[in-house]
Coordinates of C-alpha atoms in Angstrom, one line a residue:
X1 CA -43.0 14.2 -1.5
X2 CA -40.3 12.8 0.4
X3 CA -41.5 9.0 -0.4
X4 CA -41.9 9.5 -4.2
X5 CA -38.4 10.8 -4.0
X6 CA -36.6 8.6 -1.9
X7 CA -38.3 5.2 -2.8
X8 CA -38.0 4.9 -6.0
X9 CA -34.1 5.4 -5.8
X10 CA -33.7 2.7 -3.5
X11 CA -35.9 0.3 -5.6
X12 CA -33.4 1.4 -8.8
X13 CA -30.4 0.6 -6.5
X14 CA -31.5 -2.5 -5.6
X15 CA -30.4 -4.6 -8.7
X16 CA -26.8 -2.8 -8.8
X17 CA -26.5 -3.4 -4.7
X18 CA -27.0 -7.3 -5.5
X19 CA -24.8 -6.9 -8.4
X20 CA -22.0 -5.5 -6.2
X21 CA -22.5 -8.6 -3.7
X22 CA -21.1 -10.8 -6.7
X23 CA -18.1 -8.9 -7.7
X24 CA -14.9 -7.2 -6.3
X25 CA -15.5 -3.3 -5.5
X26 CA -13.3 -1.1 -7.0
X27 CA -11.1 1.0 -4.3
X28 CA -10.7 4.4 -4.7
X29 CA -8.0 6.2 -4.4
X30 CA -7.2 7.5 -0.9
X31 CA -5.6 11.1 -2.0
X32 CA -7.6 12.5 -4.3
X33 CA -8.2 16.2 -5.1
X34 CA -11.2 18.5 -6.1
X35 CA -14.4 19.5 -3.7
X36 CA -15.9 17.9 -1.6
X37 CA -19.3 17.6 -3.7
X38 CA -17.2 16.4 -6.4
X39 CA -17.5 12.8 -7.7
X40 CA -14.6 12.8 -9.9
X41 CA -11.7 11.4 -8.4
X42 CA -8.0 12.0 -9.3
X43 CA -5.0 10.5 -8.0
X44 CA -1.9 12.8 -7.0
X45 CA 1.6 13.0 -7.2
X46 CA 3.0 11.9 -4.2
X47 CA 3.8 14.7 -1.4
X48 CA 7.4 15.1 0.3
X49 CA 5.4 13.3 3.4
X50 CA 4.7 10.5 1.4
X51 CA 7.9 9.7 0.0
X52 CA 8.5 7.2 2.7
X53 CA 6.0 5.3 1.0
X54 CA 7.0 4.9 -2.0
X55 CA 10.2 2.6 -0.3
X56 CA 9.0 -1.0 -0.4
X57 CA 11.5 -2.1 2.1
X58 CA 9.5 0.8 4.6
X59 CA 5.9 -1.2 4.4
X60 CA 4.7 -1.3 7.6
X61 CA 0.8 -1.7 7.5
X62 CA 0.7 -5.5 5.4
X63 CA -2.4 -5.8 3.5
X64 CA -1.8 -8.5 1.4
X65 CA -1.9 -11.7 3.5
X66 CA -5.6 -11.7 4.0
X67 CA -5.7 -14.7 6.5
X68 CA -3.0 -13.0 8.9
X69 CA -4.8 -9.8 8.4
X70 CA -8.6 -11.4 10.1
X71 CA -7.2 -14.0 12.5
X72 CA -9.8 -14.7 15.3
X73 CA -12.6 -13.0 13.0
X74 CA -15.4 -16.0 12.4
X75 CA -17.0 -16.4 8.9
X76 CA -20.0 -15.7 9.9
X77 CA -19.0 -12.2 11.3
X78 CA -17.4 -11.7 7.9
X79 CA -20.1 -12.0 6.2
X80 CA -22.5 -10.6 8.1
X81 CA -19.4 -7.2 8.2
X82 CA -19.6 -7.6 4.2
X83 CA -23.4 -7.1 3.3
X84 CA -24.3 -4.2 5.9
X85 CA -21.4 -2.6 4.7
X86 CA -22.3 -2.8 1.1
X87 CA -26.1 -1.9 2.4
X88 CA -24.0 1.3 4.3
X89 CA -22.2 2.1 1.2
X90 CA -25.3 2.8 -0.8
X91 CA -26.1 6.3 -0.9
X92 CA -30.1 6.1 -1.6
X93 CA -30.1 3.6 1.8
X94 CA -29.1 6.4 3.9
X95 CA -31.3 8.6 2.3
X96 CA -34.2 6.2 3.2
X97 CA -33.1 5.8 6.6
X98 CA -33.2 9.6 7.2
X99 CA -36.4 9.8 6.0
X100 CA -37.9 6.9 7.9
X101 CA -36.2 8.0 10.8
X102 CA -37.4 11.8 10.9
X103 CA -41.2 10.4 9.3
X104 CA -44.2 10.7 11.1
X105 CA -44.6 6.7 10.7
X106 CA -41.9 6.4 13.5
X107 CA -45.1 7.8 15.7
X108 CA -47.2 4.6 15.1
X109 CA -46.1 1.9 17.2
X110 CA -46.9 -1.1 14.9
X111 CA -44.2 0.4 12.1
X112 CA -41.5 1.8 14.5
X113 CA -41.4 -1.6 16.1
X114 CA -40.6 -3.3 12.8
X115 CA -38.4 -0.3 11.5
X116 CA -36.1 -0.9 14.6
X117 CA -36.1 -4.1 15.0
X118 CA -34.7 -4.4 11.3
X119 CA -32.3 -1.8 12.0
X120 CA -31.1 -3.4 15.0
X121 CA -30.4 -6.8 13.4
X122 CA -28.3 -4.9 10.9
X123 CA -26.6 -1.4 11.0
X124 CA -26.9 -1.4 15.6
X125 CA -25.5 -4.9 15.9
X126 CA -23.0 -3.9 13.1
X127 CA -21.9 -0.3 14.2
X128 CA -23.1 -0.1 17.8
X129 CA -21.4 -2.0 20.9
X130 CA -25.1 -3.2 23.2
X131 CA -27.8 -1.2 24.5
X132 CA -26.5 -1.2 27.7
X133 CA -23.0 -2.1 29.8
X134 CA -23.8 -5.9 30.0
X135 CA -23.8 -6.0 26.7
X136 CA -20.6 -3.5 26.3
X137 CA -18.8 -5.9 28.3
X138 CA -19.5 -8.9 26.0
X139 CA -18.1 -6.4 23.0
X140 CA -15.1 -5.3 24.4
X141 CA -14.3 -9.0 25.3
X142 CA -15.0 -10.0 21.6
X143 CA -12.5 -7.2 20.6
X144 CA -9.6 -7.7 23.1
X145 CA -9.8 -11.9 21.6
X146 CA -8.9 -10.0 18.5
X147 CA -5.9 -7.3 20.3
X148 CA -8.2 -4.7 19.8
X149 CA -9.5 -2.1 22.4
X150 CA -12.9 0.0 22.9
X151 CA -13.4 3.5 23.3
X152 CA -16.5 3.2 25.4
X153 CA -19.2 6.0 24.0
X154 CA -22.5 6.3 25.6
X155 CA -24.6 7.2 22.7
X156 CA -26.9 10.0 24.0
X157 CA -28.1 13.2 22.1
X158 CA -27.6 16.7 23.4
X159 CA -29.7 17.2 26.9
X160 CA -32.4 19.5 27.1
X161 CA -32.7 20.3 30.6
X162 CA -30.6 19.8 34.4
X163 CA -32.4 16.3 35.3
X164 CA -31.0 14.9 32.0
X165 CA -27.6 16.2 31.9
X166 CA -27.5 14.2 35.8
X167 CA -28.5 11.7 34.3
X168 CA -26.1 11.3 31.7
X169 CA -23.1 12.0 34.4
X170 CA -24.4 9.1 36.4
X171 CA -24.3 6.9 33.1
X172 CA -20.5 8.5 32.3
X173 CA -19.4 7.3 35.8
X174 CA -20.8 3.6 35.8
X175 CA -19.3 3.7 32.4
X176 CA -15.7 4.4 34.0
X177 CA -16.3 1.8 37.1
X178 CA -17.0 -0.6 34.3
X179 CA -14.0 -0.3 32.1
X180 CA -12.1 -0.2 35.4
X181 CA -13.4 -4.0 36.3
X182 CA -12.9 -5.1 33.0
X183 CA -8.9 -6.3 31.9
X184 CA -6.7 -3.1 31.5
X185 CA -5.7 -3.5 28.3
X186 CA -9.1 -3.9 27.1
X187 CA -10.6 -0.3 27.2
X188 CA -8.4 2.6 26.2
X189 CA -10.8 5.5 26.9
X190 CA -14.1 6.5 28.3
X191 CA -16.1 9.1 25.7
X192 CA -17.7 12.2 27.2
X193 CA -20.0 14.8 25.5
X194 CA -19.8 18.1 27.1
X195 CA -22.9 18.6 25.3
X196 CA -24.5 15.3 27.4
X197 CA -23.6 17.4 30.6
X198 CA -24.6 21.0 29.8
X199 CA -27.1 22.1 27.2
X200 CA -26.2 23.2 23.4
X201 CA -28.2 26.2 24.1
X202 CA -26.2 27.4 27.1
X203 CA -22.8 26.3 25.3
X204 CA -23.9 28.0 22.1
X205 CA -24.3 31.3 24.7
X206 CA -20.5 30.4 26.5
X207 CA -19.3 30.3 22.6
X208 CA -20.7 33.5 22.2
X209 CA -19.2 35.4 24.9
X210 CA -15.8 33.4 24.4
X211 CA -15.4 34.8 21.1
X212 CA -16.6 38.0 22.1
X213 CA -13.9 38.0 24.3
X214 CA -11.2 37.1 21.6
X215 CA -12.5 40.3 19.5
X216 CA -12.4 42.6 22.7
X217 CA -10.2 41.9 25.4
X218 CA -11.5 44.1 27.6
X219 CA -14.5 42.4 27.8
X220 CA -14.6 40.4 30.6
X221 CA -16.6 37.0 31.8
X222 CA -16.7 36.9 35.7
X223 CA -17.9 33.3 35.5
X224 CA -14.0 32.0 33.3
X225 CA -11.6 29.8 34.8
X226 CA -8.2 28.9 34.0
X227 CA -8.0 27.5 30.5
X228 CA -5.7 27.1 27.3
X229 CA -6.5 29.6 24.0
X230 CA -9.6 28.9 23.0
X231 CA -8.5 30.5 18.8
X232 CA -6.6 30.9 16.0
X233 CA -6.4 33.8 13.1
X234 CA -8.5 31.6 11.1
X235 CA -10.8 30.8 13.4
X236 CA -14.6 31.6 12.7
X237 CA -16.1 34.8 14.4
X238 CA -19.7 34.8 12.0
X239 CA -21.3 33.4 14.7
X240 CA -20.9 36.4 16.7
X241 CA -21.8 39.4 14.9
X242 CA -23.1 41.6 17.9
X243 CA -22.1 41.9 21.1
X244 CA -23.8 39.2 23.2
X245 CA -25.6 39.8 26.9
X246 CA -23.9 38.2 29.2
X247 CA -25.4 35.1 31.2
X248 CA -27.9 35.6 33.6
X249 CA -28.0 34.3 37.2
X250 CA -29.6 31.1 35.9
X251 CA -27.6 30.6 33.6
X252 CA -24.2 30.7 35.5
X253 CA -26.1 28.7 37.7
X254 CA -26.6 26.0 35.4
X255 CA -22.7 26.8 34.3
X256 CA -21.3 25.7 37.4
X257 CA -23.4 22.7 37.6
X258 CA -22.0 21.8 34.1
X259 CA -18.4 22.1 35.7
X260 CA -19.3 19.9 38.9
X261 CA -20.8 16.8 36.6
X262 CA -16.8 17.1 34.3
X263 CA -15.1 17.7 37.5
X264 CA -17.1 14.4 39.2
X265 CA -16.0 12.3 36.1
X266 CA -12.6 13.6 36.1
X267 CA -12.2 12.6 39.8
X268 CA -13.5 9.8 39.0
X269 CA -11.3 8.8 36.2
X270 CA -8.5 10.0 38.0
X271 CA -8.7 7.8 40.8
X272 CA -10.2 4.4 38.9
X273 CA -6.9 5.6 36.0
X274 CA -9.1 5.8 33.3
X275 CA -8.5 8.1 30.6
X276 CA -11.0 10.3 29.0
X277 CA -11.8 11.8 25.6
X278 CA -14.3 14.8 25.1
X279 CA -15.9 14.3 21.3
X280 CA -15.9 17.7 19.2
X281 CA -19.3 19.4 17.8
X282 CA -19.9 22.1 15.0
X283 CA -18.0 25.7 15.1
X284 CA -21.1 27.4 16.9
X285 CA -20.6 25.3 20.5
X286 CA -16.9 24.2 19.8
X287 CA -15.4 26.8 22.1
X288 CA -17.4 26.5 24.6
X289 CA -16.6 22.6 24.6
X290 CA -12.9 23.0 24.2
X291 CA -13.2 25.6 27.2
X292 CA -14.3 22.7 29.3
X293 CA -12.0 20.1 27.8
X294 CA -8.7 22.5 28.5
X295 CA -9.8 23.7 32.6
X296 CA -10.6 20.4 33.4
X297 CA -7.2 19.1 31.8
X298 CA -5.1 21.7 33.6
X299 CA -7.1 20.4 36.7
X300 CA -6.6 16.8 36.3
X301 CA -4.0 14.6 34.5
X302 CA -1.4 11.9 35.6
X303 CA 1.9 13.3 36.5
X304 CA 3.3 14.0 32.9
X305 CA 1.1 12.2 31.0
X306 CA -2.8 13.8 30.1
X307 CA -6.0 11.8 31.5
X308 CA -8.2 14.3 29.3
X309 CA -8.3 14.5 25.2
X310 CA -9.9 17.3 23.9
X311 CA -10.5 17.1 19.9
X312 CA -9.5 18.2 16.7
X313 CA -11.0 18.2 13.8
X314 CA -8.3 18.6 10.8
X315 CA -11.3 19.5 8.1
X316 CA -11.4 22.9 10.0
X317 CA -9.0 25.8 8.8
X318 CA -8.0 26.6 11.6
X319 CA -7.6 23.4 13.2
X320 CA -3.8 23.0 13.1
X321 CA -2.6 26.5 14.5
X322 CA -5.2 26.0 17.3
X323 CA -4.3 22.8 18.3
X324 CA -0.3 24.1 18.5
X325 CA -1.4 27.3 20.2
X326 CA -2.9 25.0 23.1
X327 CA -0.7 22.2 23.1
X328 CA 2.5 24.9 23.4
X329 CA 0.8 27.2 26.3
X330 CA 0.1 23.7 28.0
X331 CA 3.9 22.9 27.5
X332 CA 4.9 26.2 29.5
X333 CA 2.5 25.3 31.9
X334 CA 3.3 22.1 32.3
X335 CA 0.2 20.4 31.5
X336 CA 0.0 17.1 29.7
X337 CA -2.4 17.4 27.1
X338 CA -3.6 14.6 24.6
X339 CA -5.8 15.2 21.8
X340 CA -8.0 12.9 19.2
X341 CA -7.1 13.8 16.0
X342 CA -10.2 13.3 13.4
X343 CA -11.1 15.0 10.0
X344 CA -14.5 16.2 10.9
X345 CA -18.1 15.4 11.5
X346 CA -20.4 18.5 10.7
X347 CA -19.5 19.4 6.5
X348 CA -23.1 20.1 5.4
X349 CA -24.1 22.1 8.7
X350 CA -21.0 24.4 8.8
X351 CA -21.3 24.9 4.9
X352 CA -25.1 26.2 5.1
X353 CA -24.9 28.2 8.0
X354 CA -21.4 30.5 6.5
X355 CA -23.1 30.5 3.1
X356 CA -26.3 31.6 4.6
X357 CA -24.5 34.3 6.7
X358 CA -22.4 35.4 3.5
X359 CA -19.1 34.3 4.9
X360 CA -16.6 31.4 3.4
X361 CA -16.9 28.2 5.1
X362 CA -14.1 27.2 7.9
X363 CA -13.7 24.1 6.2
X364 CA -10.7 23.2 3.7
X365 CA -11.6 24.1 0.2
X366 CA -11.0 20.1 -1.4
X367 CA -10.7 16.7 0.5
X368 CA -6.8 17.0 -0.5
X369 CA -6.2 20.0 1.6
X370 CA -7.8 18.3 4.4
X371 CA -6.0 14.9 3.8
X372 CA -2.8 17.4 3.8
X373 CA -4.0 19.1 7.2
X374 CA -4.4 16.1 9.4
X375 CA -1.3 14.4 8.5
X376 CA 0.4 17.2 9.2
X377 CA -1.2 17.3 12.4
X378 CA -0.2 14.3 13.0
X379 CA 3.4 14.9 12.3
X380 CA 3.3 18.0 14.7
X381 CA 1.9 15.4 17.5
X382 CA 4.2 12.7 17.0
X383 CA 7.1 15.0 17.2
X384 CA 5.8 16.7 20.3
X385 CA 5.7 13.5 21.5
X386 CA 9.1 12.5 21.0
X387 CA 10.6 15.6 22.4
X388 CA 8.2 16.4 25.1
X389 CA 5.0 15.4 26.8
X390 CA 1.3 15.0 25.6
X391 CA -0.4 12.3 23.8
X392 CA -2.2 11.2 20.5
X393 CA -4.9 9.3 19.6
X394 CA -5.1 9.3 15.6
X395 CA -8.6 8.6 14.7
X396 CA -8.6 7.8 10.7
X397 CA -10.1 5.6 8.2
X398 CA -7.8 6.9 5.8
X399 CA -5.4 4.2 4.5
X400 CA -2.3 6.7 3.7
X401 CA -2.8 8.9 7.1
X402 CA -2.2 5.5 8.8
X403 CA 0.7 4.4 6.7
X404 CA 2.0 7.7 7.0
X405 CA 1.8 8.1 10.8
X406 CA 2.9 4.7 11.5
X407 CA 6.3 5.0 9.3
X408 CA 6.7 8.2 11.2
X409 CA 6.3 6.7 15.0
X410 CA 8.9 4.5 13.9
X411 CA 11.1 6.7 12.2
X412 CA 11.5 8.6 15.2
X413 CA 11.8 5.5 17.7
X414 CA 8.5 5.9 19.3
X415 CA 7.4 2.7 20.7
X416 CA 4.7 0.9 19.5
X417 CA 2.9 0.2 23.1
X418 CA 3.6 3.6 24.1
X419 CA 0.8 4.9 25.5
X420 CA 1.1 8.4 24.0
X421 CA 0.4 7.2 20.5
X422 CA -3.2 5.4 19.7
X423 CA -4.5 4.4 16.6
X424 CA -8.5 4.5 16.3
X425 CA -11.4 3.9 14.4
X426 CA -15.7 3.6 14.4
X427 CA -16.7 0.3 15.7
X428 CA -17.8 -2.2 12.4
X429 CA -15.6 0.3 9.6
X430 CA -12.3 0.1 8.4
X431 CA -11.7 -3.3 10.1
X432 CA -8.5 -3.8 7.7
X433 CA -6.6 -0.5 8.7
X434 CA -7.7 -1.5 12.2
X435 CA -6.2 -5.0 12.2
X436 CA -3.4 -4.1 9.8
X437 CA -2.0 -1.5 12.5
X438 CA -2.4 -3.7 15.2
X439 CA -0.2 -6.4 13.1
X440 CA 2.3 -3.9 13.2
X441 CA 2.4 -3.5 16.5
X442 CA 0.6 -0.4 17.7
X443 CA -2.2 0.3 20.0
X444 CA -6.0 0.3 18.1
X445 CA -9.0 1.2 19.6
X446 CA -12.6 0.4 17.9
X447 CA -14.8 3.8 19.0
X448 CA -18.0 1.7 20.8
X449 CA -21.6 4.1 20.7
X450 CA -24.0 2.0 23.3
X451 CA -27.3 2.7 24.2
X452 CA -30.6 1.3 23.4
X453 CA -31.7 1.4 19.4
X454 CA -34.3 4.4 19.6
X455 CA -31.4 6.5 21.5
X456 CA -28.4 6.1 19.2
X457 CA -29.6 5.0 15.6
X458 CA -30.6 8.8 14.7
X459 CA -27.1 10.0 16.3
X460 CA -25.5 7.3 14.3
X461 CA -27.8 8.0 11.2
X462 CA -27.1 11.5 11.1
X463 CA -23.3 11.1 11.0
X464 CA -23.7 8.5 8.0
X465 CA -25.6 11.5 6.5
X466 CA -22.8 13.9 6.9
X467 CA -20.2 11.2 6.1
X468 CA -21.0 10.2 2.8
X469 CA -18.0 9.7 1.5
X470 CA -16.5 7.4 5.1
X471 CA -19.4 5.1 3.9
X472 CA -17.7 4.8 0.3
X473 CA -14.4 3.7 1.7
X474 CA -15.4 0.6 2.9
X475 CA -15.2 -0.4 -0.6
X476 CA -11.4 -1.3 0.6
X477 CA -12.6 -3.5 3.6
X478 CA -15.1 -5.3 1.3
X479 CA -12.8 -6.5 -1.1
X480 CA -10.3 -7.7 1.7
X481 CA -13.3 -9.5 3.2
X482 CA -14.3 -10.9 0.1
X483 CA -10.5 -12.2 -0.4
X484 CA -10.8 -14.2 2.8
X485 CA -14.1 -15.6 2.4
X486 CA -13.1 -16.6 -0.8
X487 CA -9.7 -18.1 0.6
X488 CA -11.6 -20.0 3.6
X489 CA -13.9 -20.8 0.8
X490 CA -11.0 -23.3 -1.2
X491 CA -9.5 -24.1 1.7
X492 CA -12.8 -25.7 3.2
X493 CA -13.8 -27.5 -0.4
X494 CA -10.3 -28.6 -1.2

């Protein structure tokens, strides 16, 4: 059924794709309000945040001189950028590629060859850095021609069992070595998943008894070490609707084994100076992950400033008075902490599993109130920064967040190459945000999955799934490639 579904859609899609190769994309407007399922869009009145905006003589980001904008980008990059972007951006594509992926055709070696081989000469080469660190290196060398940086991500799924989460520490620490040979300026962070380390299922169990905890203080978890608070009032509790057993000798086994892989990266880090970001997960592990990603920073960090980023993701309710609650107990601690601010990865999967439990979903009700969430996150961050310690990396795609943060940093005098203030975002999307930033001035890292094509294109297929509406705003980057190609285009036949 899937087939007679999916198909046909893409074959219906095909004459408006090559119509939309021809012509200028519309670009929606960044703030827009309504749900998330909606596709109306509606602009809105400008918020007191945004004011700065409206001040022409207070442009920062400058998107209008095309050629400045993609200096040391080749044409044929450009183009090449253009048309798997427009492929990305239709919706029935992703639907096929989910399909495919997840089809019992991917079992017979004759078709999976020729599925991945197409998708590597497309969306890998597009979105994903190599398959292994040689070709990393030749990536992050590309970038740093261009005064970009790489987040170097090493694209594995959650482990199932001890041997693989080794495994994936031994990849984590030849990952550091390697940004540590290469020039300093040219990797700004090393990615870990906690989840790469220690298994969902035993982090879905820590979440459990963490939460547990929060409800009922007197209940206590022999195997807990020092960390930052873990919740907010708005956090989610559905997860936990009973009172969980508490982990067996195996399992705290298998705990403390998690802790010595994150503790061998951290020393690690720490000694080749390399900082480290931990990626965030859906509601029913985050605590667990967070738990990890707060010990380890109190552990390890560089006099004042933090070696470990733990995430946030601003499409969560609860997102902002959590991230305050750590960051201040940190303060009276003082412990550096840094933190990657995103707006969230896992919409579809936290919707289902709070309807299907009968409780309202952590996420903001509209995109707006999301929008409205992380730049105010932002705002927190970059005045903590000013008046204290901690660090920021600002992963958006969004256009006005980056306008908006930007004016900000300078508003209050930070400095553009301070290192507590980062700009980021995915590897192969918004290339104009990314290049307009680092016009200005600031610090921008490109987020760089590696790994061979089987290994990361269902990671990487699954988050185009769940960001739907990340693929749509390329729209903007299309049209400012199509202005260039077009300018290169005159100047070459004049």
């Amino acid at each position: 059924m899937a087939n007679k579904v999916v198909c046909p859609k893409v074959f219906r899609d095909l004459r408006r794709f090559a119509r939309c190769l021809n012509t200028a994309p519309a670009v929606p407007p960044m703030n827009f309000t309504g749900n998330y399922g909606s596709t109306n869009v509606t602009t809105t009145t400008l918020q007191p945040t945004d004011q700065i905006l409206a001040n022409p003589e207070k442009k920062v980001i400058n998107f209008d001189d095309v050629k400045e904008l993609f200096t040391g980008v080749s044409t044929s990059k450009l183009l090449r950028s253009s048309l798997t972007l427009q492929m990305a951006s239709i919706e029935s594509m992703v639907d096929l590629g989910v399909w495919v992926m997840n089809s019992k055709f991917m079992h017979m070696p004759i078709f999976k060859e020729v599925i991945l081989g197409f998708v590597k000469s497309t969306f890998y080469e597009h979105f994903c850095a190599g398959k292994d660190l040689i070709e990393v290196r030749k990536t992050v060398s590309q970038l740093s021609n261009v005064g970009l940086q790489g987040m170097l991500d090493y694209g594995v799924e959650h482990a199932t069992e001890s041997e693989s989460c080794d495994q994936s520490m031994k990849v984590f620490l030849q990952t550091a070595e390697m940004a540590k040979s290469l020039p300093s300026s040219s990797v700004s962070f090393v990615v870990v998943k906690i989840t790469a380390i220690c298994t969902p299922k035993l982090l879905k169990r820590m979440s459990d008894l963490l939460r547990w905890e929060q409800k009922d203080p007197s209940f206590k978890l022999p195997w807990k070490q020092k960390t930052l608070p873990l919740f907010a009032e708005l956090s989610p509790f559905y997860h936990t609707l009973k009172r969980p057993e508490p982990l067996t000798v195996e399992e705290e086994r298998d705990l403390q084994l998690a802790h010595d892989r994150l503790q061998k990266i951290c020393k690690k880090c720490l000694e080749l100076d390399v900082e480290l970001l931990i990626d965030a997960e859906d509601t029913a592990i985050q605590p667990a992950i967070d738990y990890f990603a707060y010990s380890a920073a109190i552990k390890y960090h560089k006099d004042d400033h933090p070696l470990i980023f733990g995430t946030i993701q601003a499409y969560l309710k609860d997102s902002k008075e959590r991230m305050m609650i750590a960051k201040k107990a940190a303060e009276k601690i003082g412990v550096p902490m840094g933190f990657k601010l995103v707006r969230g990865a896992y919409m579809s999967s936290e919707n289902e599993l709070a309807s299907s439990l009968g409780f309202k979903s952590p996420i903001h009700d509209s995109i707006q109130q999301t929008h409205n969430c992380y730049n105010s996150c932002a705002e927190f961050m970059l005045d903590e920064i000013t008046n204290g310690s901690g660090a920021v990396v600002l992963a958006t795609h969004n256009i006005e967040s980056g306008k908006l943060a930007a004016s900000k940093a300078i508003d209050l005098g930070i400095r553009k190459d301070s290192q507590k203030l980062q700009f980021a975002q995915l590897y192969g999307m918004a290339e104009g945000l990314s290049f307009g930033l680092r016009n200005a001035g600031f610090q921008v890292s490109k987020y760089l999955p590696f790994g061979p094509v089987e290994q990361v294109m269902p990671y990487l297929i699954r988050r185009a799934e769940e960001n739907r509406g990340l693929l749509s705003t390329s729209a903007f980057d299309r049209q400012l490639m199509r202005k260039e190609l077009i300018r290169r285009f005159d100047v070459g036949t004049s």
